[in-house]
Tab-separated table of C-alpha atoms and ligand atoms in Angstrom:
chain	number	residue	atom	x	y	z
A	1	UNK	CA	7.561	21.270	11.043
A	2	UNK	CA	6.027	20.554	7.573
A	3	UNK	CA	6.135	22.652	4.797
A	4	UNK	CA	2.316	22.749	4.226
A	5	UNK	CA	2.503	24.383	7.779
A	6	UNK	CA	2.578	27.859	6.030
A	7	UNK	CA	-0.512	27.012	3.467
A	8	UNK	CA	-3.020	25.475	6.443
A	9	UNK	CA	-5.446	28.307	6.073
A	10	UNK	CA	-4.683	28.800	2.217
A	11	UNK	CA	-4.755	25.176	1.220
A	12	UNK	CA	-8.684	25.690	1.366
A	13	UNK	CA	-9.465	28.104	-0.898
A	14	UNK	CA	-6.486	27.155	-3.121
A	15	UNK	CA	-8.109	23.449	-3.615
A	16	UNK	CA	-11.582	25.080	-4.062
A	17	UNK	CA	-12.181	23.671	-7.456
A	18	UNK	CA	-11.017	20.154	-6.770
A	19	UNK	CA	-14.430	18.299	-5.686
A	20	UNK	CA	-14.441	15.718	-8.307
A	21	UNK	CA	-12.988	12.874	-6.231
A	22	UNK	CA	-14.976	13.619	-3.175
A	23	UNK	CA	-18.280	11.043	-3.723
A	24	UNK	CA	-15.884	8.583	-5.540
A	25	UNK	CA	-13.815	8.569	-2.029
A	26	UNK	CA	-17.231	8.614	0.143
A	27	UNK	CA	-18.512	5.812	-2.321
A	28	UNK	CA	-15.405	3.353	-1.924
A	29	UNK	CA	-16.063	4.113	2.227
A	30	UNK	CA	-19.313	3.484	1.621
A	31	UNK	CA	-18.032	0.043	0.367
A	32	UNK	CA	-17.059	-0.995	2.919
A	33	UNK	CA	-19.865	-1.407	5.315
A	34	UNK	CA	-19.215	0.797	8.132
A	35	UNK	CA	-15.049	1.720	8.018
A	36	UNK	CA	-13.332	3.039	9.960
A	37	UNK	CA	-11.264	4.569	6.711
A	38	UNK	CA	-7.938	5.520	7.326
A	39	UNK	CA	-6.609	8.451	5.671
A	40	UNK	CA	-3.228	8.784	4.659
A	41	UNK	CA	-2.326	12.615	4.309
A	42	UNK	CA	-5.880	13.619	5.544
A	43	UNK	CA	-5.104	17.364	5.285
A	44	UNK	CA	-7.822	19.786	6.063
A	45	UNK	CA	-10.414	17.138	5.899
A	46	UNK	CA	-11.514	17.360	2.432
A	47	UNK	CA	-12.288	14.368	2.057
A	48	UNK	CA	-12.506	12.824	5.805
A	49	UNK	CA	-14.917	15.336	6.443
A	50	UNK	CA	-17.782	14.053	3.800
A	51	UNK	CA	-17.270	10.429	5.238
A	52	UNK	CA	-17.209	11.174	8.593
A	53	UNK	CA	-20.668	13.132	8.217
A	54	UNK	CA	-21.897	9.769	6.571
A	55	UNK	CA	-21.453	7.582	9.580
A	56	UNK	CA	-18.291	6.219	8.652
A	57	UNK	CA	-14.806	6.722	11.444
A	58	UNK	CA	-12.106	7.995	9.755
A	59	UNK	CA	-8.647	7.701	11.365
A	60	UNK	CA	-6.877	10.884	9.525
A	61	UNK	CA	-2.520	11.087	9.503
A	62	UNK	CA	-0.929	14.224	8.560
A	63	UNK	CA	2.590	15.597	9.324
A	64	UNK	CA	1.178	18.924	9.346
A	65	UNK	CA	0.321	19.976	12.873
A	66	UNK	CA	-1.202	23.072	10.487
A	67	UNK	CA	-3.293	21.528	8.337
A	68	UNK	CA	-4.894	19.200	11.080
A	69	UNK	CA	-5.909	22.156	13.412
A	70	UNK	CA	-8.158	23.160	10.269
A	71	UNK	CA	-9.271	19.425	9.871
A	72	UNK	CA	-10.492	20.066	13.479
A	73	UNK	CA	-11.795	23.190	13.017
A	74	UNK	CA	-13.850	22.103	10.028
A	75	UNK	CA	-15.258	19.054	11.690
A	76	UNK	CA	-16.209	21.146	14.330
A	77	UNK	CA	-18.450	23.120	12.541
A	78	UNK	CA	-19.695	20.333	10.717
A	79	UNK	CA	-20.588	18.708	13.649
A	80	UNK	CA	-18.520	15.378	13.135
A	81	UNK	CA	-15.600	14.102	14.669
A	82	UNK	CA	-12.316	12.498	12.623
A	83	UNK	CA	-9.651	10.774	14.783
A	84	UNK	CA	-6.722	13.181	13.915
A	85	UNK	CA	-3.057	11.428	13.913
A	86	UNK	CA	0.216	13.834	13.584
A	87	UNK	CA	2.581	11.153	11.580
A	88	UNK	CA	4.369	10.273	8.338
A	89	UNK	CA	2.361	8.609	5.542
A	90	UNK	CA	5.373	6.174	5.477
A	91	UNK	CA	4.828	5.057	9.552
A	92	UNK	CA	1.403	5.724	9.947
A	93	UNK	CA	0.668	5.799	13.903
A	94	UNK	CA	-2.345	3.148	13.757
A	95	UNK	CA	-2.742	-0.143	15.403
A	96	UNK	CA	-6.054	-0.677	14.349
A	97	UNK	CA	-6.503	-2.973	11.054
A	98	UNK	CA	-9.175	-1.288	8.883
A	99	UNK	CA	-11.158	-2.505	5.738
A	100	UNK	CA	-10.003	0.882	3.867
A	101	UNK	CA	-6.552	2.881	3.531
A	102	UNK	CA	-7.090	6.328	1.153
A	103	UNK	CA	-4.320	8.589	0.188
A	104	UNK	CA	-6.409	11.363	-2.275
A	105	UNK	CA	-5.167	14.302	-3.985
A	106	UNK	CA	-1.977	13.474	-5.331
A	107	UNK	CA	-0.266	12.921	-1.687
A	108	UNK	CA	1.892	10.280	-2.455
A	109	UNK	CA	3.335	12.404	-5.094
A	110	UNK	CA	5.413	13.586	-2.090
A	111	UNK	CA	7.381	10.767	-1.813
A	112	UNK	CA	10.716	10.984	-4.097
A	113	UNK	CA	12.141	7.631	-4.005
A	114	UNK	CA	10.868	4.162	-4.500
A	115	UNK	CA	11.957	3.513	-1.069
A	116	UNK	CA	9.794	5.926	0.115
A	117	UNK	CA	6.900	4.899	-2.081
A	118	UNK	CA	7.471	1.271	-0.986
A	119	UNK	CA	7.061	1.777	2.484
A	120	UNK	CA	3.508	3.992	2.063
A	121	UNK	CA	2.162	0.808	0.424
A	122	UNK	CA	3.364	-2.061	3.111
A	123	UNK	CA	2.629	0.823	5.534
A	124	UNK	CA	-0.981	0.957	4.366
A	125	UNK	CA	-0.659	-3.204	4.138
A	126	UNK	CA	-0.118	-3.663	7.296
A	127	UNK	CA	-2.770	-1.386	8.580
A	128	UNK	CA	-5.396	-3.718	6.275
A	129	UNK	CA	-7.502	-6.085	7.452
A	130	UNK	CA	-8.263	-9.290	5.315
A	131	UNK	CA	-9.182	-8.438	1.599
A	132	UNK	CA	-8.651	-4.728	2.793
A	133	UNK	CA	-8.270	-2.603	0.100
A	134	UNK	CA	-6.019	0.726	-0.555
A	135	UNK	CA	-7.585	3.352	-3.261
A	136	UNK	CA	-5.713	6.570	-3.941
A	137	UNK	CA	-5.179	8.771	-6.574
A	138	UNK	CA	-1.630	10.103	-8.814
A	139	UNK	CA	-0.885	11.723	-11.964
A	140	UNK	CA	1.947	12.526	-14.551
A	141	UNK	CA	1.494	15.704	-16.824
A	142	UNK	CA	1.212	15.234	-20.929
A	143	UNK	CA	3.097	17.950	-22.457
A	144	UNK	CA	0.210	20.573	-23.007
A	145	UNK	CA	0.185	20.968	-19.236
A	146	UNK	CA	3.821	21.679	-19.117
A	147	UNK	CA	3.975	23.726	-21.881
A	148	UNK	CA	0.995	25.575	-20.422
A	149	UNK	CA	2.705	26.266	-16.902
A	150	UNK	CA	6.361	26.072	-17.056
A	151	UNK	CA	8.138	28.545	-15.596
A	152	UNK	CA	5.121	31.027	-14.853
A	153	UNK	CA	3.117	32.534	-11.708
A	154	UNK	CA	-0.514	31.788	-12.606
A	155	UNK	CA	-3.562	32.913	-10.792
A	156	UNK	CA	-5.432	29.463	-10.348
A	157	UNK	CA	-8.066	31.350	-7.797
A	158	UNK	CA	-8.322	34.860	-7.032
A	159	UNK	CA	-5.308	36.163	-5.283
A	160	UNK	CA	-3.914	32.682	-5.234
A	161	UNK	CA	-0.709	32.513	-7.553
A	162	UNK	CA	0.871	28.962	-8.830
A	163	UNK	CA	4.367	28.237	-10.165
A	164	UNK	CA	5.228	25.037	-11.851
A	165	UNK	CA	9.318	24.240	-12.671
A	166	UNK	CA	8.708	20.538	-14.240
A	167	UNK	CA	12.089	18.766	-14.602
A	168	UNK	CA	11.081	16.267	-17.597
A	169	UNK	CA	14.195	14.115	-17.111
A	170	UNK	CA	14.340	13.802	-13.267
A	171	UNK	CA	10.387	14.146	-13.248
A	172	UNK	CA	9.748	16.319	-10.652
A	173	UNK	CA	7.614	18.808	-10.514
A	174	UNK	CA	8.628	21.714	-8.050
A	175	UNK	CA	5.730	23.575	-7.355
A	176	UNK	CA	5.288	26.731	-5.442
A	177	UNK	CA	2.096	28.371	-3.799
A	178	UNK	CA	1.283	32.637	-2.672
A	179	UNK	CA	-1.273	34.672	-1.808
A	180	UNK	CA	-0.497	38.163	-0.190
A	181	UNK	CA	0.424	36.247	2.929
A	182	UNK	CA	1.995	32.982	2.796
A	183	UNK	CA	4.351	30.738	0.082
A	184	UNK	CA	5.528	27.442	-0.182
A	185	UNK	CA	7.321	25.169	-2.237
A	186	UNK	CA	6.464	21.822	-2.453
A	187	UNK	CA	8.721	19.033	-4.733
A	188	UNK	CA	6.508	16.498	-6.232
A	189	UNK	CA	7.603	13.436	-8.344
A	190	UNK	CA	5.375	11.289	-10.779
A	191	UNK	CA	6.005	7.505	-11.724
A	192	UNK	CA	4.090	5.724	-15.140
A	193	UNK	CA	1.306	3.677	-14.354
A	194	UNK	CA	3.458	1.014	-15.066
A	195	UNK	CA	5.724	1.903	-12.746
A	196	UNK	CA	3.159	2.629	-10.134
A	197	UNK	CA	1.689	-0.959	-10.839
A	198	UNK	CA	4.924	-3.036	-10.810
A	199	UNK	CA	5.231	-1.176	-7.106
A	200	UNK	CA	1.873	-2.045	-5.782
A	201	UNK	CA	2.427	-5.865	-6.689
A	202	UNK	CA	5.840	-5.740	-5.170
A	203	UNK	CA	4.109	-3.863	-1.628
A	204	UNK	CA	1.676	-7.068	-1.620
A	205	UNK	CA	-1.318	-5.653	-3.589
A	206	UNK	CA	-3.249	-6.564	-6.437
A	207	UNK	CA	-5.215	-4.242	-8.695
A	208	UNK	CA	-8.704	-4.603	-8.725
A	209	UNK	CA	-9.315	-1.302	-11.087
A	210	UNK	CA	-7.093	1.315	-12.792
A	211	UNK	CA	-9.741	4.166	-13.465
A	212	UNK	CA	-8.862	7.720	-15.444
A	213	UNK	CA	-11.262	9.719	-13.796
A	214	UNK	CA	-13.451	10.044	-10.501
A	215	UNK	CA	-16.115	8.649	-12.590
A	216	UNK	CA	-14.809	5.609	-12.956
A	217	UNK	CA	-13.799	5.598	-16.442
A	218	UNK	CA	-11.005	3.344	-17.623
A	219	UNK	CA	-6.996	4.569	-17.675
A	220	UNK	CA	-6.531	5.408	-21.343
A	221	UNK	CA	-3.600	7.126	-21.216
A	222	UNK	CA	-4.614	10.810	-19.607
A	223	UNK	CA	-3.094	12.193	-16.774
A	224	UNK	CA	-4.565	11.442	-13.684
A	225	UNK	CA	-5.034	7.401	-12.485
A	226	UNK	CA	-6.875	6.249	-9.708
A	227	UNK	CA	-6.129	2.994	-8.177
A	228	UNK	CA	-8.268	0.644	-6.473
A	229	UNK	CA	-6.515	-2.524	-4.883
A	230	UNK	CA	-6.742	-5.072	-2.166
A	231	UNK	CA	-4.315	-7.202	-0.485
A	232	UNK	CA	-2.897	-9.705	-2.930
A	233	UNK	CA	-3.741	-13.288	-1.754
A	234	UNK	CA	-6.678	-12.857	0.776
B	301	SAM	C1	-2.298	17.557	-1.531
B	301	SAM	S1	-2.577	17.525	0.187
B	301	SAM	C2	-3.974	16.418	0.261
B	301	SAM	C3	-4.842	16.637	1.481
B	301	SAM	C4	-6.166	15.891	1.474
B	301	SAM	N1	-5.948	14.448	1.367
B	301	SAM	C5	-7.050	16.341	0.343
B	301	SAM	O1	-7.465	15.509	-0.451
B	301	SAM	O2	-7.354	17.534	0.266
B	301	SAM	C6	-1.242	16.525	0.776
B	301	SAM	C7	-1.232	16.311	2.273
B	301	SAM	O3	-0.232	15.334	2.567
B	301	SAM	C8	0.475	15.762	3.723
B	301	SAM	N2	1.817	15.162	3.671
B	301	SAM	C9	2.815	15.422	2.805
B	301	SAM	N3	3.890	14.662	3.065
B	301	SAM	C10	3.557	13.904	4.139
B	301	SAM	C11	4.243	12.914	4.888
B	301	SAM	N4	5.484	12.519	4.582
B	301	SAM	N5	3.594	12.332	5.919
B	301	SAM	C12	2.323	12.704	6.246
B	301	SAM	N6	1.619	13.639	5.566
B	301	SAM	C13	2.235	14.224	4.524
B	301	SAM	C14	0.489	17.259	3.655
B	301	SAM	O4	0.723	17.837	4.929
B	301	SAM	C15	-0.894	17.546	3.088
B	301	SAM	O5	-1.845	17.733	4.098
C-alpha cells in the first residue's frame, strides 16, 4: 500500500498547473531515436502519456497500485498503451536495457537517505544501455517559499488545500494534501546540487547538463535543477 494510494484520482487535478516539464521530457525521448523510456515513478502518466502518443514505449514503475490504474485509464482514452510496472524506484522490475531512465516531478525527493538515493541511480544504471542517459528533475526551497507556506493550509487549486511543515535543519519538507474527500502526507527531503552531483558521480554517471528550468536555462542558483547525465565512461 502506498501513500499516494489515497490521492490517485486527486493527484490530477492537484498537479494541473505543472506542464512546464512535459515537452522538455518528450524532447529528451525524442533524443533518443525511438526509446523505449523508462519511467521511474510514472504516476498517472503525466508525462508517459505525451511520449507514448509520440511513438516512443515507455516502461512506467510506480508503487502505487492507485496511481497506475489512472495511468491506465488515461492511456486508454488517449488511445496509447504504456507498459505499467508495480515496483520501487530503488528495484525497478525491468530487464530490458533502455537508452533513457526519467524520474520527473520531484520523485526522488521521496527518498530520505543517501542509501536510498544511491540505489535509484545504480538502479537506473543498470537498466542503461551504452551511453544511456538518466534526466530527472529536484529542488530545494529559498527562503521566500518557506516563509510563504510554513505552517499553513493553502488552496493551490480550487477545493484542493496544501500544507507545508519545512524542517530547515533536517531538510525535510512534510507535506500534506485534501480536498473534501481524501488527505495525505507525504515526507520529502532535498539535497544541494552539490550534493546531488557528488552522488551521481559516485552511482557511475557523469553530467552532461545542469539546467534551472524546463527551458533549458543554466542552474544559477534557483530552486528547481534538472539533470541530464549519461553513464560515466561509455
Ligand atoms: C510527484 S509524483 C510524480 C508522478 C509523475 N512522474 C509525474 O510527473 O506526474 C511521485 C510518484 O512517485 C511514486 N513513488 C513514490 N515513492 C516511490 C517508490 N519508493 N517507488 C516507486 N514509486 C514511488 C508515487 O507513487 C508517485 O506516483
Amino acid at each position: 500500500m502506498s501513500s499516494y494510494d489515497a490521492i490517485a484520482e486527486l493527484y490530477d487535478p492537484w498537479s494541473r498547473s505543472v506542464v512546464e516539464d512535459v515537452a522538455f521530457y518528450l524532447e529528451e525521448a525524442r533524443r533518443t531515436g525511438g526509446g523505449p523510456v523508462v519511467e521511474l515513478g510514472v504516476g498517472t502518466g503525466r508525462i508517459a502519456i505525451p511520449i507514448a502518443a509520440d511513438g516512443i514505449r515507455v516502461i512506467g514503475v510506480d508503487s502505487s497500485r492507485g496511481m497506475l490504474d489512472v495511468c491506465a485509464r488515461r492511456a486508454a482514452l488517449a488511445g496509447v498503451e504504456v507498459d505499467l510496472r508495480v515496483g520501487d524506484l530503488r528495484e525497478p522490475p525491468v530487464d530490458e536495457r533502455v537508452p533513457l531512465v526519467i524520474c520527473p516531478f520531484r520523485s526522488l525527493l521521496h527518498m530520505q537517505t543517501d542509501e536510498d538515493r544511491l540505489a535509484v541511480f545504480t538502479g537506473a544504471h543498470r537498466l542503461l544501455a551504452p551511453a544511456g542517459r538518466f534526466v530527472f528533475d529536484v529542488f530545494a526551497p529559498d527562503m521566500a517559499d518557506i516563509a510563504q507556506t510554513q505552517g499553513r493550509w493553502l488552496e493551490r487549486e480550487p477545493g484542493i488545500f496544501e500544507h507545508a511543515v519545512w524542517d530547515q535543519q533536517a531538510r525535510t519538507l512534510t507535506l500534506s494534501v485534501r480536498d473534501d474527500e481524501s488527505e495525505m502526507t507525504m515526507a520529502l527531503a532535498w539535497l544541494s546540487p552539490d550534493e546531488w552531483r557528488a552522488l551521481l558521480e559516485e552511482g557511475g554517471f557523469e553530467i552532461e547538463a545542469c539546467y534551472g528550468w524546463f527551458d533549458r536555462t543554466p542552474y544559477r542558483g534557483r530552486e528547481d535543477t534538472i539533470w541530464v547525465t549519461r553513464r560515466a565512461g561509455d
